[in-house]
Amino acid sequence: MANITKFKERFTECLKYSGVKQSRLAAAANVTKQFITDYKYGRSVPSTDTLCLICKFSGVSADYLLGLSDYK
C-alpha cells in the first residue's frame, strides 16, 4: 500500500510540475485519460509497459516514481 501511495504522490507531482496535460500523457502512453486519472488518485497503477512510456515522456525514472529512489 505504501508503494501505491508513493507512486500516486510522485506521479501527481510530475504532472503538476511538468505542465503536461493528462490527455497528452495518455496519448503518449497509449492509455485513456481515465487511466491517467486513476493513477493520479491511486486507484490503480500502470502496467510495466505503460510505466516505461510514462517515464520516457516525463523524463523521470521508474525507480523515482515507484519510491525506490529519490533521484529522478
mmCIF file with all atom_site columns, C-alpha atoms in Angstrom:
data_model
loop_
_atom_site.group_PDB
_atom_site.id
_atom_site.type_symbol
_atom_site.label_atom_id
_atom_site.label_alt_id
_atom_site.label_comp_id
_atom_site.label_asym_id
_atom_site.label_entity_id
_atom_site.label_seq_id
_atom_site.pdbx_PDB_ins_code
_atom_site.Cartn_x
_atom_site.Cartn_y
_atom_site.Cartn_z
_atom_site.occupancy
_atom_site.B_iso_or_equiv
_atom_site.pdbx_formal_charge
_atom_site.auth_seq_id
_atom_site.auth_comp_id
_atom_site.auth_asym_id
_atom_site.auth_atom_id
_atom_site.pdbx_PDB_model_num
ATOM 1  C CA . MET A 1 1  ? 0.000  0.000  0.000   1.00 0.00 ? 1  MET A CA 1
ATOM 2  C CA . ALA A 1 2  ? 2.873  2.388  0.755   1.00 0.00 ? 2  ALA A CA 1
ATOM 3  C CA . ASN A 1 3  ? 4.255  1.915  -2.762  1.00 0.00 ? 3  ASN A CA 1
ATOM 4  C CA . ILE A 1 4  ? 0.922  2.883  -4.296  1.00 0.00 ? 4  ILE A CA 1
ATOM 5  C CA . THR A 1 5  ? 0.814  5.992  -2.121  1.00 0.00 ? 5  THR A CA 1
ATOM 6  C CA . LYS A 1 6  ? 4.372  6.944  -3.077  1.00 0.00 ? 6  LYS A CA 1
ATOM 7  C CA . PHE A 1 7  ? 3.617  6.382  -6.776  1.00 0.00 ? 7  PHE A CA 1
ATOM 8  C CA . LYS A 1 8  ? 0.452  8.489  -6.525  1.00 0.00 ? 8  LYS A CA 1
ATOM 9  C CA . GLU A 1 9  ? 2.316  11.343 -4.828  1.00 0.00 ? 9  GLU A CA 1
ATOM 10 C CA . ARG A 1 10 ? 5.231  11.359 -7.230  1.00 0.00 ? 10 ARG A CA 1
ATOM 11 C CA . PHE A 1 11 ? 3.121  10.866 -10.334 1.00 0.00 ? 11 PHE A CA 1
ATOM 12 C CA . THR A 1 12 ? 0.893  13.782 -9.331  1.00 0.00 ? 12 THR A CA 1
ATOM 13 C CA . GLU A 1 13 ? 3.979  15.890 -8.595  1.00 0.00 ? 13 GLU A CA 1
ATOM 14 C CA . CYS A 1 14 ? 5.434  15.117 -12.032 1.00 0.00 ? 14 CYS A CA 1
ATOM 15 C CA . LEU A 1 15 ? 2.178  16.060 -13.746 1.00 0.00 ? 15 LEU A CA 1
ATOM 16 C CA . LYS A 1 16 ? 1.947  19.299 -11.805 1.00 0.00 ? 16 LYS A CA 1
ATOM 17 C CA . TYR A 1 17 ? 5.489  20.496 -12.392 1.00 0.00 ? 17 TYR A CA 1
ATOM 18 C CA . SER A 1 18 ? 5.808  19.335 -15.984 1.00 0.00 ? 18 SER A CA 1
ATOM 19 C CA . GLY A 1 19 ? 2.692  21.205 -17.072 1.00 0.00 ? 19 GLY A CA 1
ATOM 20 C CA . VAL A 1 20 ? 1.767  18.266 -19.281 1.00 0.00 ? 20 VAL A CA 1
ATOM 21 C CA . LYS A 1 21 ? -1.947 17.775 -19.793 1.00 0.00 ? 21 LYS A CA 1
ATOM 22 C CA . GLN A 1 22 ? -3.321 14.399 -18.756 1.00 0.00 ? 22 GLN A CA 1
ATOM 23 C CA . SER A 1 23 ? -4.768 13.873 -22.228 1.00 0.00 ? 23 SER A CA 1
ATOM 24 C CA . ARG A 1 24 ? -1.361 14.410 -23.831 1.00 0.00 ? 24 ARG A CA 1
ATOM 25 C CA . LEU A 1 25 ? 0.320  11.971 -21.439 1.00 0.00 ? 25 LEU A CA 1
ATOM 26 C CA . ALA A 1 26 ? -2.467 9.446  -22.021 1.00 0.00 ? 26 ALA A CA 1
ATOM 27 C CA . ALA A 1 27 ? -1.890 9.618  -25.776 1.00 0.00 ? 27 ALA A CA 1
ATOM 28 C CA . ALA A 1 28 ? 1.876  9.227  -25.337 1.00 0.00 ? 28 ALA A CA 1
ATOM 29 C CA . ALA A 1 29 ? 1.394  6.241  -23.006 1.00 0.00 ? 29 ALA A CA 1
ATOM 30 C CA . ASN A 1 30 ? -1.286 4.641  -25.216 1.00 0.00 ? 30 ASN A CA 1
ATOM 31 C CA . VAL A 1 31 ? -3.919 4.671  -22.458 1.00 0.00 ? 31 VAL A CA 1
ATOM 32 C CA . THR A 1 32 ? -7.133 6.587  -21.876 1.00 0.00 ? 32 THR A CA 1
ATOM 33 C CA . LYS A 1 33 ? -7.288 9.796  -19.873 1.00 0.00 ? 33 LYS A CA 1
ATOM 34 C CA . GLN A 1 34 ? -9.290 7.847  -17.290 1.00 0.00 ? 34 GLN A CA 1
ATOM 35 C CA . PHE A 1 35 ? -6.270 5.591  -16.671 1.00 0.00 ? 35 PHE A CA 1
ATOM 36 C CA . ILE A 1 36 ? -4.126 8.676  -16.016 1.00 0.00 ? 36 ILE A CA 1
ATOM 37 C CA . THR A 1 37 ? -6.764 9.967  -13.596 1.00 0.00 ? 37 THR A CA 1
ATOM 38 C CA . ASP A 1 38 ? -6.831 6.587  -11.837 1.00 0.00 ? 38 ASP A CA 1
ATOM 39 C CA . TYR A 1 39 ? -3.032 6.641  -11.465 1.00 0.00 ? 39 TYR A CA 1
ATOM 40 C CA . LYS A 1 40 ? -3.167 10.203 -10.150 1.00 0.00 ? 40 LYS A CA 1
ATOM 41 C CA . TYR A 1 41 ? -5.682 9.301  -7.434  1.00 0.00 ? 41 TYR A CA 1
ATOM 42 C CA . GLY A 1 42 ? -4.119 5.967  -6.522  1.00 0.00 ? 42 GLY A CA 1
ATOM 43 C CA . ARG A 1 43 ? -6.996 3.853  -7.805  1.00 0.00 ? 43 ARG A CA 1
ATOM 44 C CA . SER A 1 44 ? -4.639 1.822  -9.981  1.00 0.00 ? 44 SER A CA 1
ATOM 45 C CA . VAL A 1 45 ? -1.022 1.597  -11.070 1.00 0.00 ? 45 VAL A CA 1
ATOM 46 C CA . PRO A 1 46 ? 0.283  1.326  -14.611 1.00 0.00 ? 46 PRO A CA 1
ATOM 47 C CA . SER A 1 47 ? 1.499  -1.841 -16.232 1.00 0.00 ? 47 SER A CA 1
ATOM 48 C CA . THR A 1 48 ? 5.242  -2.167 -16.695 1.00 0.00 ? 48 THR A CA 1
ATOM 49 C CA . ASP A 1 49 ? 4.999  -1.147 -20.356 1.00 0.00 ? 49 ASP A CA 1
ATOM 50 C CA . THR A 1 50 ? 2.864  1.892  -19.537 1.00 0.00 ? 50 THR A CA 1
ATOM 51 C CA . LEU A 1 51 ? 5.167  2.860  -16.678 1.00 0.00 ? 51 LEU A CA 1
ATOM 52 C CA . CYS A 1 52 ? 8.113  2.825  -19.075 1.00 0.00 ? 52 CYS A CA 1
ATOM 53 C CA . LEU A 1 53 ? 6.259  5.074  -21.532 1.00 0.00 ? 53 LEU A CA 1
ATOM 54 C CA . ILE A 1 54 ? 5.279  7.469  -18.744 1.00 0.00 ? 54 ILE A CA 1
ATOM 55 C CA . CYS A 1 55 ? 8.898  7.647  -17.581 1.00 0.00 ? 55 CYS A CA 1
ATOM 56 C CA . LYS A 1 56 ? 10.218 8.324  -21.079 1.00 0.00 ? 56 LYS A CA 1
ATOM 57 C CA . PHE A 1 57 ? 7.620  11.008 -21.684 1.00 0.00 ? 57 PHE A CA 1
ATOM 58 C CA . SER A 1 58 ? 8.001  12.732 -18.321 1.00 0.00 ? 58 SER A CA 1
ATOM 59 C CA . GLY A 1 59 ? 11.777 12.392 -18.031 1.00 0.00 ? 59 GLY A CA 1
ATOM 60 C CA . VAL A 1 60 ? 11.853 10.645 -14.651 1.00 0.00 ? 60 VAL A CA 1
ATOM 61 C CA . SER A 1 61 ? 12.977 7.165  -13.705 1.00 0.00 ? 61 SER A CA 1
ATOM 62 C CA . ALA A 1 62 ? 10.652 4.311  -12.774 1.00 0.00 ? 62 ALA A CA 1
ATOM 63 C CA . ASP A 1 63 ? 12.617 3.946  -9.535  1.00 0.00 ? 63 ASP A CA 1
ATOM 64 C CA . TYR A 1 64 ? 11.732 7.519  -8.649  1.00 0.00 ? 64 TYR A CA 1
ATOM 65 C CA . LEU A 1 65 ? 8.021  7.129  -9.449  1.00 0.00 ? 65 LEU A CA 1
ATOM 66 C CA . LEU A 1 66 ? 7.830  3.865  -7.536  1.00 0.00 ? 66 LEU A CA 1
ATOM 67 C CA . GLY A 1 67 ? 9.565  5.325  -4.492  1.00 0.00 ? 67 GLY A CA 1
ATOM 68 C CA . LEU A 1 68 ? 12.655 3.151  -4.809  1.00 0.00 ? 68 LEU A CA 1
ATOM 69 C CA . SER A 1 69 ? 14.958 6.135  -5.278  1.00 0.00 ? 69 SER A CA 1
ATOM 70 C CA . ASP A 1 70 ? 14.871 9.827  -4.562  1.00 0.00 ? 70 ASP A CA 1
ATOM 71 C CA . TYR A 1 71 ? 16.726 10.606 -7.789  1.00 0.00 ? 71 TYR A CA 1
ATOM 72 C CA . LYS A 1 72 ? 14.642 11.461 -10.822 1.00 0.00 ? 72 LYS A CA 1
#
